[in-house]
Short mmCIF file of C-alpha atoms in Angstrom, two decimals:
data_model
loop_
_atom_site.label_atom_id
_atom_site.label_comp_id
_atom_site.label_asym_id
_atom_site.label_seq_id
_atom_site.Cartn_x
_atom_site.Cartn_y
_atom_site.Cartn_z
CA MET C 3 3.01 24.82 -5.79
CA THR C 4 6.36 22.93 -6.20
CA PRO C 5 6.52 20.52 -9.11
CA ALA C 6 6.26 17.70 -6.55
CA GLU C 7 3.23 19.29 -5.18
CA SER C 8 1.77 19.68 -8.74
CA ILE C 9 2.29 15.89 -9.65
CA SER C 10 0.74 14.84 -6.29
CA GLN C 11 -2.25 17.10 -6.82
CA ALA C 12 -2.80 15.51 -10.51
CA VAL C 13 -2.76 12.06 -9.27
CA ARG C 14 -5.13 12.92 -6.18
CA GLY C 15 -7.56 14.87 -8.39
CA HIS C 16 -7.71 12.44 -11.39
CA PRO C 17 -10.70 10.36 -11.87
CA TRP C 18 -9.22 7.13 -12.29
CA LEU C 19 -5.29 7.48 -12.40
CA TYR C 20 -4.77 6.23 -8.70
CA PRO C 21 -6.81 3.05 -8.91
CA ALA C 22 -5.30 2.21 -12.31
CA ALA C 23 -1.87 2.68 -10.91
CA GLU C 24 -2.81 0.26 -8.11
CA VAL C 25 -3.88 -2.39 -10.77
CA VAL C 26 -0.72 -1.80 -12.87
CA HIS C 27 1.50 -1.99 -9.66
CA LEU C 28 -0.03 -5.31 -8.88
CA TRP C 29 0.68 -6.54 -12.45
CA GLY C 30 4.26 -5.51 -12.10
CA ILE C 31 4.59 -7.29 -8.68
CA LEU C 32 3.25 -10.62 -10.40
CA LEU C 33 6.05 -10.28 -12.88
CA VAL C 34 8.69 -9.75 -10.36
CA ALA C 35 7.67 -12.07 -7.52
CA GLY C 36 6.16 -14.91 -9.56
CA PRO C 37 9.48 -15.80 -11.42
CA ALA C 38 11.58 -14.96 -8.37
CA LEU C 39 9.37 -17.26 -6.24
CA LEU C 40 9.59 -20.18 -8.79
CA PHE C 41 13.25 -19.84 -9.23
CA ASP C 42 13.71 -19.76 -5.41
CA LEU C 43 11.59 -22.88 -5.08
CA ARG C 44 13.66 -24.65 -7.88
CA VAL C 45 16.93 -23.93 -5.96
CA LEU C 46 15.18 -25.33 -2.80
CA ASN C 47 14.74 -28.53 -5.05
CA ALA C 48 11.12 -28.40 -6.31
CA ASN C 49 10.81 -29.39 -10.01
CA ARG C 50 14.26 -30.84 -9.89
CA THR C 51 14.03 -32.38 -13.55
CA VAL C 52 14.65 -28.85 -14.81
CA PRO C 53 18.34 -27.99 -14.80
CA ILE C 54 18.71 -24.74 -12.61
CA ALA C 55 20.62 -22.72 -15.17
CA GLN C 56 18.04 -23.30 -17.74
CA LEU C 57 15.28 -22.11 -15.63
CA ALA C 58 17.27 -18.93 -14.56
CA LYS C 59 17.75 -18.00 -18.01
CA GLN C 60 14.09 -18.47 -18.85
CA LEU C 61 12.52 -17.01 -15.69
CA LEU C 62 14.74 -14.28 -14.36
CA PRO C 63 14.68 -11.95 -17.20
CA TRP C 64 10.88 -11.44 -16.69
CA THR C 65 11.69 -9.88 -13.24
CA GLY C 66 13.46 -6.92 -15.05
CA LEU C 67 10.10 -6.23 -16.94
CA GLY C 68 8.16 -6.62 -13.90
CA LEU C 69 10.23 -3.90 -12.12
CA LEU C 70 9.74 -1.62 -15.26
CA ILE C 71 6.00 -2.01 -14.69
CA ALA C 72 5.94 -2.02 -10.90
CA VAL C 73 8.29 0.93 -10.01
CA PRO C 74 6.74 3.63 -11.94
CA ALA C 75 3.18 2.71 -10.89
CA GLY C 76 4.42 2.58 -7.36
CA LEU C 77 5.91 6.05 -7.87
CA VAL C 78 2.55 7.26 -8.99
CA LEU C 79 0.81 5.87 -5.90
CA PHE C 80 3.70 7.36 -3.68
CA ALA C 81 3.32 10.84 -5.32
CA ALA C 82 -0.43 10.89 -4.09
CA ASP C 83 0.49 10.68 -0.54
CA ALA C 84 4.15 10.91 -0.07
CA LEU C 85 4.17 12.32 3.63
CA ALA C 86 1.68 9.80 4.97
CA LEU C 87 3.50 6.94 3.37
CA LEU C 88 6.91 8.03 4.79
CA GLY C 89 5.39 7.86 8.17
CA ASN C 90 3.61 4.59 7.62
CA PRO C 91 5.20 1.66 9.41
CA ALA C 92 4.12 -1.05 6.86
CA PHE C 93 5.62 1.23 4.04
CA ARG C 94 8.81 1.51 6.12
CA VAL C 95 9.09 -2.23 6.77
CA LYS C 96 8.22 -2.90 3.06
CA PHE C 97 11.33 -0.77 1.76
CA LEU C 98 13.45 -2.20 4.54
CA LEU C 99 12.44 -5.69 3.20
CA LEU C 100 12.92 -4.61 -0.56
CA SER C 101 16.42 -3.51 0.11
CA LEU C 102 17.30 -6.67 1.96
CA ALA C 103 15.75 -8.67 -0.99
CA ALA C 104 17.94 -6.49 -3.50
CA ALA C 105 21.07 -6.96 -1.34
CA ASN C 106 20.36 -10.76 -1.14
CA ALA C 107 19.87 -11.02 -4.94
CA VAL C 108 23.05 -9.25 -5.60
CA ALA C 109 24.84 -11.20 -3.17
CA PHE C 110 23.51 -14.42 -4.77
CA HIS C 111 24.33 -13.45 -8.27
CA LEU C 112 28.01 -12.48 -7.32
CA GLY C 113 28.66 -15.66 -5.24
CA PRO C 114 26.80 -18.94 -5.13
CA ALA C 115 25.10 -18.22 -8.35
CA ARG C 116 28.25 -19.30 -10.34
CA ALA C 117 28.24 -22.84 -8.67
CA ALA C 118 24.34 -23.02 -8.63
CA LEU C 119 23.86 -22.02 -12.37
CA ALA C 120 26.78 -24.05 -13.86
CA PRO C 121 25.46 -26.06 -16.79
CA GLY C 122 23.89 -29.32 -15.84
CA ILE C 123 23.84 -28.67 -12.05
CA THR C 124 20.57 -29.99 -10.70
CA ARG C 125 21.25 -29.59 -6.78
CA ALA C 126 22.42 -26.12 -5.67
CA PRO C 127 24.92 -25.82 -2.80
CA GLY C 128 23.65 -25.28 0.86
CA ILE C 129 24.55 -21.42 0.70
CA ALA C 130 22.50 -21.02 -2.59
CA ARG C 131 19.60 -22.81 -1.05
CA LEU C 132 19.81 -20.47 2.11
CA GLN C 133 19.80 -17.40 -0.02
CA CYS C 134 16.79 -18.55 -2.14
CA GLY C 135 14.95 -19.61 0.84
CA VAL C 136 15.50 -16.09 2.37
CA SER C 137 14.41 -14.57 -0.86
CA LEU C 138 11.24 -16.52 -0.85
CA LEU C 139 10.38 -15.40 2.62
CA LEU C 140 11.17 -11.72 1.84
CA TRP C 141 8.92 -11.57 -1.26
CA LEU C 142 6.00 -13.14 0.62
CA ALA C 143 6.71 -10.50 3.51
CA ILE C 144 7.27 -7.65 1.06
CA VAL C 145 3.72 -8.33 -0.58
CA ALA C 146 2.17 -8.67 2.78
CA SER C 147 3.76 -5.32 3.96
CA GLY C 148 2.65 -3.73 1.03
CA ARG C 149 -0.96 -4.70 1.39
CA MET C 150 -0.73 -3.51 5.01
CA ILE C 151 -0.01 -0.01 4.21
CA ALA C 152 -3.71 0.73 4.05
CA TYR C 153 -4.39 -0.66 7.33
CA VAL C 154 -1.68 0.45 10.08
CA MET M 1 17.27 -11.31 18.44
CA ASP M 2 15.05 -12.82 15.80
CA ARG M 3 14.72 -11.06 12.37
CA ARG M 4 11.29 -9.97 13.02
CA ALA M 5 12.31 -8.16 16.02
CA PHE M 6 15.40 -6.63 14.35
CA ILE M 7 13.01 -5.61 11.36
CA GLY M 8 10.70 -3.86 13.87
CA LEU M 9 13.50 -2.19 15.81
CA VAL M 10 15.01 -0.87 12.61
CA ALA M 11 11.57 0.39 11.35
CA ALA M 12 10.93 2.05 14.61
CA SER M 13 14.28 3.72 14.57
CA LEU M 14 13.60 5.62 11.37
CA PRO M 15 12.70 9.19 11.99
CA PRO M 16 9.12 10.12 12.52
CA VAL M 17 7.10 12.06 9.82
CA ALA M 18 4.05 13.84 10.06
CA LEU M 19 0.93 11.77 9.11
CA ALA M 20 -1.32 13.29 6.48
CA HIS M 21 -4.04 10.63 6.92
CA HIS M 22 -4.15 7.37 8.75
CA GLY M 23 -4.55 3.73 8.24
CA TRP M 24 -7.67 1.71 8.67
CA SER M 25 -6.88 0.25 12.23
CA GLY M 26 -6.21 3.63 13.66
CA TYR M 27 -9.73 4.33 14.52
CA GLU M 28 -11.77 3.48 17.81
CA ALA M 29 -14.13 0.85 16.21
CA ASP M 30 -15.96 0.40 19.51
CA HIS M 31 -16.64 4.11 19.87
CA GLY M 32 -18.92 4.85 17.05
CA PHE M 33 -20.68 8.14 17.26
CA THR M 34 -22.89 10.35 15.01
CA LEU M 35 -21.75 13.82 14.07
CA THR M 36 -24.15 16.47 12.60
CA GLY M 37 -22.95 19.79 11.36
CA THR M 38 -22.07 22.20 8.62
CA ILE M 39 -19.66 21.15 5.74
CA VAL M 40 -16.66 23.61 5.80
CA ASP M 41 -14.76 22.23 2.77
CA VAL M 42 -14.64 19.26 0.43
CA SER M 43 -11.65 17.40 -1.03
CA TYR M 44 -12.90 14.84 -3.70
CA GLU M 45 -9.47 13.31 -3.97
CA TYR M 46 -7.53 9.99 -3.76
CA PRO M 47 -6.91 7.81 -1.90
CA HIS M 48 -9.85 9.10 0.04
CA ALA M 49 -12.36 11.97 -0.18
CA THR M 50 -12.59 13.95 2.79
CA ILE M 51 -14.70 16.78 4.37
CA HIS M 52 -14.23 19.20 7.18
CA VAL M 53 -17.61 19.43 9.27
CA LYS M 54 -18.18 22.12 11.75
CA GLY M 55 -19.84 20.18 14.65
CA PRO M 56 -21.20 21.40 18.05
CA ASP M 57 -17.84 21.05 19.82
CA ARG M 58 -15.16 21.20 16.95
CA THR M 59 -14.35 21.08 13.22
CA TRP M 60 -13.87 17.43 12.31
CA LEU M 61 -11.77 15.97 9.42
CA CYS M 62 -14.13 13.26 8.00
CA VAL M 63 -12.43 10.65 6.02
CA LEU M 64 -14.87 9.27 3.39
CA ALA M 65 -14.27 6.75 0.66
CA PRO M 66 -12.37 6.67 -2.53
CA PRO M 67 -13.74 9.19 -5.14
CA TYR M 68 -14.61 6.45 -7.39
CA ARG M 69 -16.69 4.54 -4.94
CA MET M 70 -18.49 7.87 -3.73
CA ASP M 71 -19.57 8.41 -7.32
CA THR M 72 -20.84 4.83 -7.76
CA ARG M 73 -22.64 4.86 -4.36
CA GLY M 74 -24.48 8.15 -5.34
CA VAL M 75 -22.27 10.94 -3.89
CA ALA M 76 -21.16 12.70 -7.21
CA ARG M 77 -18.20 15.11 -7.21
CA ASP M 78 -20.51 18.02 -6.76
CA ALA M 79 -22.97 16.55 -4.31
CA LEU M 80 -21.37 17.77 -1.26
CA LYS M 81 -20.77 21.46 -0.89
CA PRO M 82 -19.82 23.86 1.80
CA GLY M 83 -22.62 25.16 3.88
CA MET M 84 -24.60 21.88 3.45
CA THR M 85 -25.74 20.21 6.78
CA VAL M 86 -24.61 16.58 6.97
CA THR M 87 -24.95 13.69 9.46
CA ILE M 88 -21.99 11.20 9.58
CA GLU M 89 -21.85 8.16 11.47
CA GLY M 90 -18.28 6.81 12.13
CA PHE M 91 -15.43 6.19 14.35
CA PRO M 92 -12.89 8.66 15.90
CA HIS M 93 -9.28 8.47 15.53
CA ARG M 94 -7.33 7.04 18.32
CA ASN M 95 -4.69 9.85 18.52
CA ASP M 96 -6.15 12.70 16.30
CA ARG M 97 -9.08 13.92 18.32
CA ALA M 98 -10.34 15.90 15.29
CA GLU M 99 -10.44 13.09 12.79
CA MET M 100 -13.09 10.52 12.05
CA ARG M 101 -13.64 7.71 9.65
CA ALA M 102 -17.05 7.85 8.21
CA GLU M 103 -19.14 4.72 7.70
CA ARG M 104 -22.11 6.34 6.16
CA ILE M 105 -23.22 9.88 5.37
CA THR M 106 -26.70 11.44 5.38
CA PHE M 107 -27.41 14.45 3.29
CA GLY M 108 -30.44 16.08 1.59
CA GLY M 109 -32.43 13.26 2.96
CA LYS M 110 -30.35 10.49 1.47
CA THR M 111 -28.05 8.12 3.31
CA VAL M 112 -25.12 6.58 1.58
CA GLU M 113 -23.10 3.58 2.78
CA LEU M 114 -19.33 4.24 2.32
CA ARG M 115 -18.03 0.76 3.28
#
């Protein structure tokens, strides 16, 4: 058995590791998508009494912690069933959308974020609102496609 | 082209990979049938326990439930053994003609719902 097969076998055969990883994966997703959605909604002009920069500083670091929880748990789930997952259409769509969301986030923080996150700004420029709208839709679709993995 | 069509196209263009097991909608829900046969082997593993059952026409791969549910419903890890006779009600896979999704299993005079 290769090391990868040994890990896979350990997860598949363990009495509760797989369901535990499912739960932890969801906890991680809460911490990534929750703050991301609230920030996106703020840039789209919800909760406008809070300055955007202040909200970004308080919310966005939580997404890093969320990734530290969601990614390792996701790798455990992936290890149990890697071949089936690689061929699963919902899994492929999820990772396509994840890469789009990552590219969108990087593009936002390299560009429009400077203007949107300037101190005292309460209304973001149009391009920032567009990117945050895209981000919001992407996160909803990522969670949906993740859930669909078991059904397609 | 709208974004959804684009995403579907990109997803479809990725290289195909062999499926080890299938998703929930891949079974013919309107073609339920009953299989009686002899257990060939048992895999009590996540995400789903599976057994191979030698039936009258072929040996079927029967996808059961996650091990934790099997256990709580009364099919413990050592309850199913090679050589035992079982009856399984379930649905055949659309493409894989030797795979079925089990709805309930009867062994040793006991019937257990798996859904």
